[in-house]
Amino acid sequence: MKSVAFCTLGCKVNQYETDAMEEIFLKGGYEIRDFHEKADVYVINTCTVTNMADRKSRQMLHRARKKNPKAVIVAAGCYVQTAREAAEADASIDLIIGNNCKGQILFMVESFMEGRTASEESDEKQVNWLDINQNCDYETLSITKVSEHTRAYIKIQDGCNQFCSYCIIPYARGRVRSRKSEEILSEVSTLAASGYREIVLTGIHISSYGRDFGKEAALISLVEKLAAIEGVERIRFGSLEPGIITENFVQRLAAVKQICPHFHLSLQSGCEATLKRMNRHYTPEDYAARCGLLEKYFDRPAFTTDVIVGFPGETEDEFVQTEKFLEQIHFAEMHIFKYSPRKGTRAAVMPDQVNEQEKTRRSSRLLKLAEKMSEDYREKCRDKVLEVLVEERISADGEWVWTGHSKEYIKCGIKSDRVRSKDIIRCRMTSSKSEDFVFCEIID
């Protein structure tokens, strides 16, 4: 039996696509092996969001070649989409498969193997690459199982039309393309029947879902349909843009009992001038108003976000404005990134680039703030009944503890023999954070 191993870099969309490619190979009679093992085929699903991601993608391709010099090495995804010429010049790569071509991967691998058998001396690469900036349809990929044990990440759209000045992704993923709702509903029905109780909607820019169909309320309509599927007990969003948070959207959202009150709202900066340079289409005041709308309809919702420090031109005063805004919103969790110039973006050639020492200082300040605000949010929910999806049993301080996440995405630990993985239990916090979770007790 032929074997294949996968390595996934980057986002949850990439992970979904890897899961789909794994199923394609399984149906083709392949054995799936760990990437650290010897295999006949290695598929590296690459990332290009930063220059570092490009380098990591190349490293994993070269590592695969060293593991088995005779293997078929496949470079798929975003890195090869934006750096085709570099990929074609890389001797470690046999096949190049760009975005919107991953559904053809098995056919390409088999064709390459046949060609290699016919001509042992041929080193010619095979390339399956589309100009993704031209009109492309949504590429249909599907899954019946996922790499996660308890929750299923469901890809509902691809592409982005925003063109933020620091971001290469519109060039790697193309324009907004939405998946047909009937395909999503069918896939979720299958996964729910298999025992997955939480669905996480993901994509490159899910707030734009349905706009290419001419449907402005497509995302909330999709959520309402998903909620009607038997077995779906939780629905969570991967990431939302502030602009989608309107009174009507939130009102309808609050009527869906499966919705998790955990909203990852993209921010990047709390300074209006910096946001303009980033080409982000909102002000801090707009953002705060959207958070206020969510607080109006949900009990103590968890707000999480991403923040970039040291963006070109960010002065100390602009950084302080961001810091104060973060304190105002009081996020449950923040991901802090030091700005990294990405070749091919407008921001990479902007004047007044901030030096690395200053970026590190600002990042450290916000990381400390993030830790404090995370503790504050947990304390705010101390008397709240938490519904925890049990995920795994771990050893902590010499005891066995079941851990899982609440709907607010608070990681909880429960000392009990009465629960099992995929149970959803009601509990309350009993102590402050231990390691990376808070202890809770079951409410009978």
PDB file of N, CA and C in Angstrom, residues 374-375 378 382 386 388 391-406 409-416 427-441:
ATOM      1  N   SER A 374      -7.127  39.026  30.574  1.00  0.00           N
ATOM      2  CA  SER A 374      -7.626  37.666  30.532  1.00  0.00           C
ATOM      3  C   SER A 374      -8.027  37.196  31.932  1.00  0.00           C
ATOM      4  N   GLU A 375      -7.217  37.511  32.908  1.00  0.00           N
ATOM      5  CA  GLU A 375      -7.540  37.181  34.305  1.00  0.00           C
ATOM      6  C   GLU A 375      -8.789  37.928  34.755  1.00  0.00           C
ATOM      7  N   ARG A 378     -11.945  36.228  33.318  1.00  0.00           N
ATOM      8  CA  ARG A 378     -12.307  35.011  34.049  1.00  0.00           C
ATOM      9  C   ARG A 378     -12.960  35.341  35.386  1.00  0.00           C
ATOM     10  N   ARG A 382     -16.900  34.514  37.179  1.00  0.00           N
ATOM     11  CA  ARG A 382     -16.783  33.558  38.288  1.00  0.00           C
ATOM     12  C   ARG A 382     -18.132  33.006  38.727  1.00  0.00           C
ATOM     13  N   LEU A 386     -21.205  27.981  33.395  1.00  0.00           N
ATOM     14  CA  LEU A 386     -20.451  27.729  32.172  1.00  0.00           C
ATOM     15  C   LEU A 386     -20.832  26.374  31.593  1.00  0.00           C
ATOM     16  N   VAL A 388     -19.448  23.562  29.453  1.00  0.00           N
ATOM     17  CA  VAL A 388     -18.114  23.140  29.026  1.00  0.00           C
ATOM     18  C   VAL A 388     -18.196  21.902  28.136  1.00  0.00           C
ATOM     19  N   GLU A 391     -13.010  17.835  26.422  1.00  0.00           N
ATOM     20  CA  GLU A 391     -12.144  17.502  25.290  1.00  0.00           C
ATOM     21  C   GLU A 391     -11.150  16.391  25.586  1.00  0.00           C
ATOM     22  N   GLU A 392     -10.373  16.536  26.650  1.00  0.00           N
ATOM     23  CA  GLU A 392      -9.354  15.517  26.914  1.00  0.00           C
ATOM     24  C   GLU A 392      -9.024  15.437  28.398  1.00  0.00           C
ATOM     25  N   ARG A 393      -8.423  14.305  28.798  1.00  0.00           N
ATOM     26  CA  ARG A 393      -8.012  14.084  30.182  1.00  0.00           C
ATOM     27  C   ARG A 393      -6.501  14.253  30.261  1.00  0.00           C
ATOM     28  N   ILE A 394      -6.055  15.083  31.185  1.00  0.00           N
ATOM     29  CA  ILE A 394      -4.627  15.356  31.317  1.00  0.00           C
ATOM     30  C   ILE A 394      -4.207  15.205  32.777  1.00  0.00           C
ATOM     31  N   SER A 395      -2.914  15.112  33.001  1.00  0.00           N
ATOM     32  CA  SER A 395      -2.371  15.071  34.358  1.00  0.00           C
ATOM     33  C   SER A 395      -1.944  16.477  34.751  1.00  0.00           C
ATOM     34  N   ALA A 396      -2.460  16.973  35.878  1.00  0.00           N
ATOM     35  CA  ALA A 396      -2.113  18.312  36.370  1.00  0.00           C
ATOM     36  C   ALA A 396      -1.874  18.248  37.872  1.00  0.00           C
ATOM     37  N   ASP A 397      -0.695  18.638  38.297  1.00  0.00           N
ATOM     38  CA  ASP A 397      -0.328  18.624  39.715  1.00  0.00           C
ATOM     39  C   ASP A 397      -0.559  17.247  40.333  1.00  0.00           C
ATOM     40  N   GLY A 398      -0.231  16.195  39.588  1.00  0.00           N
ATOM     41  CA  GLY A 398      -0.333  14.837  40.109  1.00  0.00           C
ATOM     42  C   GLY A 398      -1.730  14.249  40.095  1.00  0.00           C
ATOM     43  N   GLU A 399      -2.703  14.969  39.512  1.00  0.00           N
ATOM     44  CA  GLU A 399      -4.078  14.470  39.452  1.00  0.00           C
ATOM     45  C   GLU A 399      -4.560  14.438  38.007  1.00  0.00           C
ATOM     46  N   TRP A 400      -5.538  13.517  37.742  1.00  0.00           N
ATOM     47  CA  TRP A 400      -6.153  13.468  36.431  1.00  0.00           C
ATOM     48  C   TRP A 400      -7.304  14.458  36.368  1.00  0.00           C
ATOM     49  N   VAL A 401      -7.274  15.296  35.332  1.00  0.00           N
ATOM     50  CA  VAL A 401      -8.273  16.354  35.186  1.00  0.00           C
ATOM     51  C   VAL A 401      -8.821  16.333  33.759  1.00  0.00           C
ATOM     52  N   TRP A 402     -10.142  16.392  33.649  1.00  0.00           N
ATOM     53  CA  TRP A 402     -10.765  16.559  32.335  1.00  0.00           C
ATOM     54  C   TRP A 402     -10.770  18.045  31.976  1.00  0.00           C
ATOM     55  N   THR A 403     -10.329  18.372  30.765  1.00  0.00           N
ATOM     56  CA  THR A 403     -10.317  19.778  30.354  1.00  0.00           C
ATOM     57  C   THR A 403     -11.203  19.978  29.119  1.00  0.00           C
ATOM     58  N   GLY A 404     -11.672  21.191  28.979  1.00  0.00           N
ATOM     59  CA  GLY A 404     -12.492  21.558  27.834  1.00  0.00           C
ATOM     60  C   GLY A 404     -12.729  23.049  27.840  1.00  0.00           C
ATOM     61  N   HIS A 405     -13.498  23.531  26.882  1.00  0.00           N
ATOM     62  CA  HIS A 405     -13.756  24.967  26.762  1.00  0.00           C
ATOM     63  C   HIS A 405     -15.229  25.284  26.955  1.00  0.00           C
ATOM     64  N   SER A 406     -15.479  26.398  27.625  1.00  0.00           N
ATOM     65  CA  SER A 406     -16.844  26.897  27.761  1.00  0.00           C
ATOM     66  C   SER A 406     -17.259  27.563  26.455  1.00  0.00           C
ATOM     67  N   TYR A 409     -15.172  30.301  25.514  1.00  0.00           N
ATOM     68  CA  TYR A 409     -13.821  29.833  25.231  1.00  0.00           C
ATOM     69  C   TYR A 409     -12.875  29.996  26.420  1.00  0.00           C
ATOM     70  N   ILE A 410     -13.432  29.873  27.606  1.00  0.00           N
ATOM     71  CA  ILE A 410     -12.617  29.768  28.822  1.00  0.00           C
ATOM     72  C   ILE A 410     -12.215  28.305  28.961  1.00  0.00           C
ATOM     73  N   LYS A 411     -10.930  28.038  29.103  1.00  0.00           N
ATOM     74  CA  LYS A 411     -10.485  26.657  29.283  1.00  0.00           C
ATOM     75  C   LYS A 411     -10.692  26.252  30.735  1.00  0.00           C
ATOM     76  N   CYS A 412     -11.402  25.153  30.931  1.00  0.00           N
ATOM     77  CA  CYS A 412     -11.806  24.716  32.261  1.00  0.00           C
ATOM     78  C   CYS A 412     -11.260  23.327  32.563  1.00  0.00           C
ATOM     79  N   GLY A 413     -11.001  23.076  33.840  1.00  0.00           N
ATOM     80  CA  GLY A 413     -10.559  21.763  34.297  1.00  0.00           C
ATOM     81  C   GLY A 413     -11.537  21.209  35.318  1.00  0.00           C
ATOM     82  N   ILE A 414     -11.928  19.934  35.156  1.00  0.00           N
ATOM     83  CA  ILE A 414     -12.912  19.319  36.052  1.00  0.00           C
ATOM     84  C   ILE A 414     -12.344  18.018  36.604  1.00  0.00           C
ATOM     85  N   LYS A 415     -12.291  17.910  37.937  1.00  0.00           N
ATOM     86  CA  LYS A 415     -11.855  16.660  38.576  1.00  0.00           C
ATOM     87  C   LYS A 415     -13.095  15.801  38.801  1.00  0.00           C
ATOM     88  N   SER A 416     -13.315  14.846  37.915  1.00  0.00           N
ATOM     89  CA  SER A 416     -14.510  14.009  38.025  1.00  0.00           C
ATOM     90  C   SER A 416     -14.348  12.754  37.180  1.00  0.00           C
ATOM     91  N   CYS A 427     -21.164  23.905  34.742  1.00  0.00           N
ATOM     92  CA  CYS A 427     -20.308  24.010  35.923  1.00  0.00           C
ATOM     93  C   CYS A 427     -20.043  25.468  36.277  1.00  0.00           C
ATOM     94  N   ARG A 428     -19.403  25.645  37.432  1.00  0.00           N
ATOM     95  CA  ARG A 428     -18.974  26.982  37.880  1.00  0.00           C
ATOM     96  C   ARG A 428     -17.515  26.928  38.284  1.00  0.00           C
ATOM     97  N   MET A 429     -16.851  28.071  38.146  1.00  0.00           N
ATOM     98  CA  MET A 429     -15.454  28.166  38.571  1.00  0.00           C
ATOM     99  C   MET A 429     -15.342  28.028  40.080  1.00  0.00           C
ATOM    100  N   THR A 430     -14.289  27.325  40.501  1.00  0.00           N
ATOM    101  CA  THR A 430     -14.040  27.180  41.942  1.00  0.00           C
ATOM    102  C   THR A 430     -12.703  27.774  42.361  1.00  0.00           C
ATOM    103  N   SER A 431     -11.828  28.038  41.409  1.00  0.00           N
ATOM    104  CA  SER A 431     -10.518  28.587  41.763  1.00  0.00           C
ATOM    105  C   SER A 431      -9.982  29.419  40.617  1.00  0.00           C
ATOM    106  N   SER A 432      -8.900  30.094  40.911  1.00  0.00           N
ATOM    107  CA  SER A 432      -8.252  30.894  39.876  1.00  0.00           C
ATOM    108  C   SER A 432      -7.473  29.978  38.942  1.00  0.00           C
ATOM    109  N   LYS A 433      -6.826  30.563  37.992  1.00  0.00           N
ATOM    110  CA  LYS A 433      -6.141  29.813  36.951  1.00  0.00           C
ATOM    111  C   LYS A 433      -5.071  28.888  37.516  1.00  0.00           C
ATOM    112  N   SER A 434      -5.049  27.654  37.029  1.00  0.00           N
ATOM    113  CA  SER A 434      -3.995  26.696  37.344  1.00  0.00           C
ATOM    114  C   SER A 434      -3.410  26.247  36.017  1.00  0.00           C
ATOM    115  N   GLU A 435      -2.124  26.423  35.842  1.00  0.00           N
ATOM    116  CA  GLU A 435      -1.487  26.165  34.550  1.00  0.00           C
ATOM    117  C   GLU A 435      -2.213  26.987  33.480  1.00  0.00           C
ATOM    118  N   ASP A 436      -2.884  26.350  32.533  1.00  0.00           N
ATOM    119  CA  ASP A 436      -3.544  27.127  31.479  1.00  0.00           C
ATOM    120  C   ASP A 436      -5.060  26.982  31.524  1.00  0.00           C
ATOM    121  N   PHE A 437      -5.635  26.615  32.672  1.00  0.00           N
ATOM    122  CA  PHE A 437      -7.090  26.500  32.784  1.00  0.00           C
ATOM    123  C   PHE A 437      -7.540  26.881  34.191  1.00  0.00           C
ATOM    124  N   VAL A 438      -8.854  27.053  34.339  1.00  0.00           N
ATOM    125  CA  VAL A 438      -9.428  27.323  35.660  1.00  0.00           C
ATOM    126  C   VAL A 438     -10.170  26.071  36.116  1.00  0.00           C
ATOM    127  N   PHE A 439     -10.122  25.787  37.406  1.00  0.00           N
ATOM    128  CA  PHE A 439     -10.832  24.637  37.938  1.00  0.00           C
ATOM    129  C   PHE A 439     -12.316  24.966  38.091  1.00  0.00           C
ATOM    130  N   CYS A 440     -13.154  23.992  37.789  1.00  0.00           N
ATOM    131  CA  CYS A 440     -14.615  24.168  37.892  1.00  0.00           C
ATOM    132  C   CYS A 440     -15.216  22.952  38.584  1.00  0.00           C
ATOM    133  N   GLU A 441     -16.430  23.135  39.117  1.00  0.00           N
ATOM    134  CA  GLU A 441     -17.170  22.014  39.685  1.00  0.00           C
ATOM    135  C   GLU A 441     -18.475  21.862  38.933  1.00  0.00           C
TER     136      GLU A 441
END
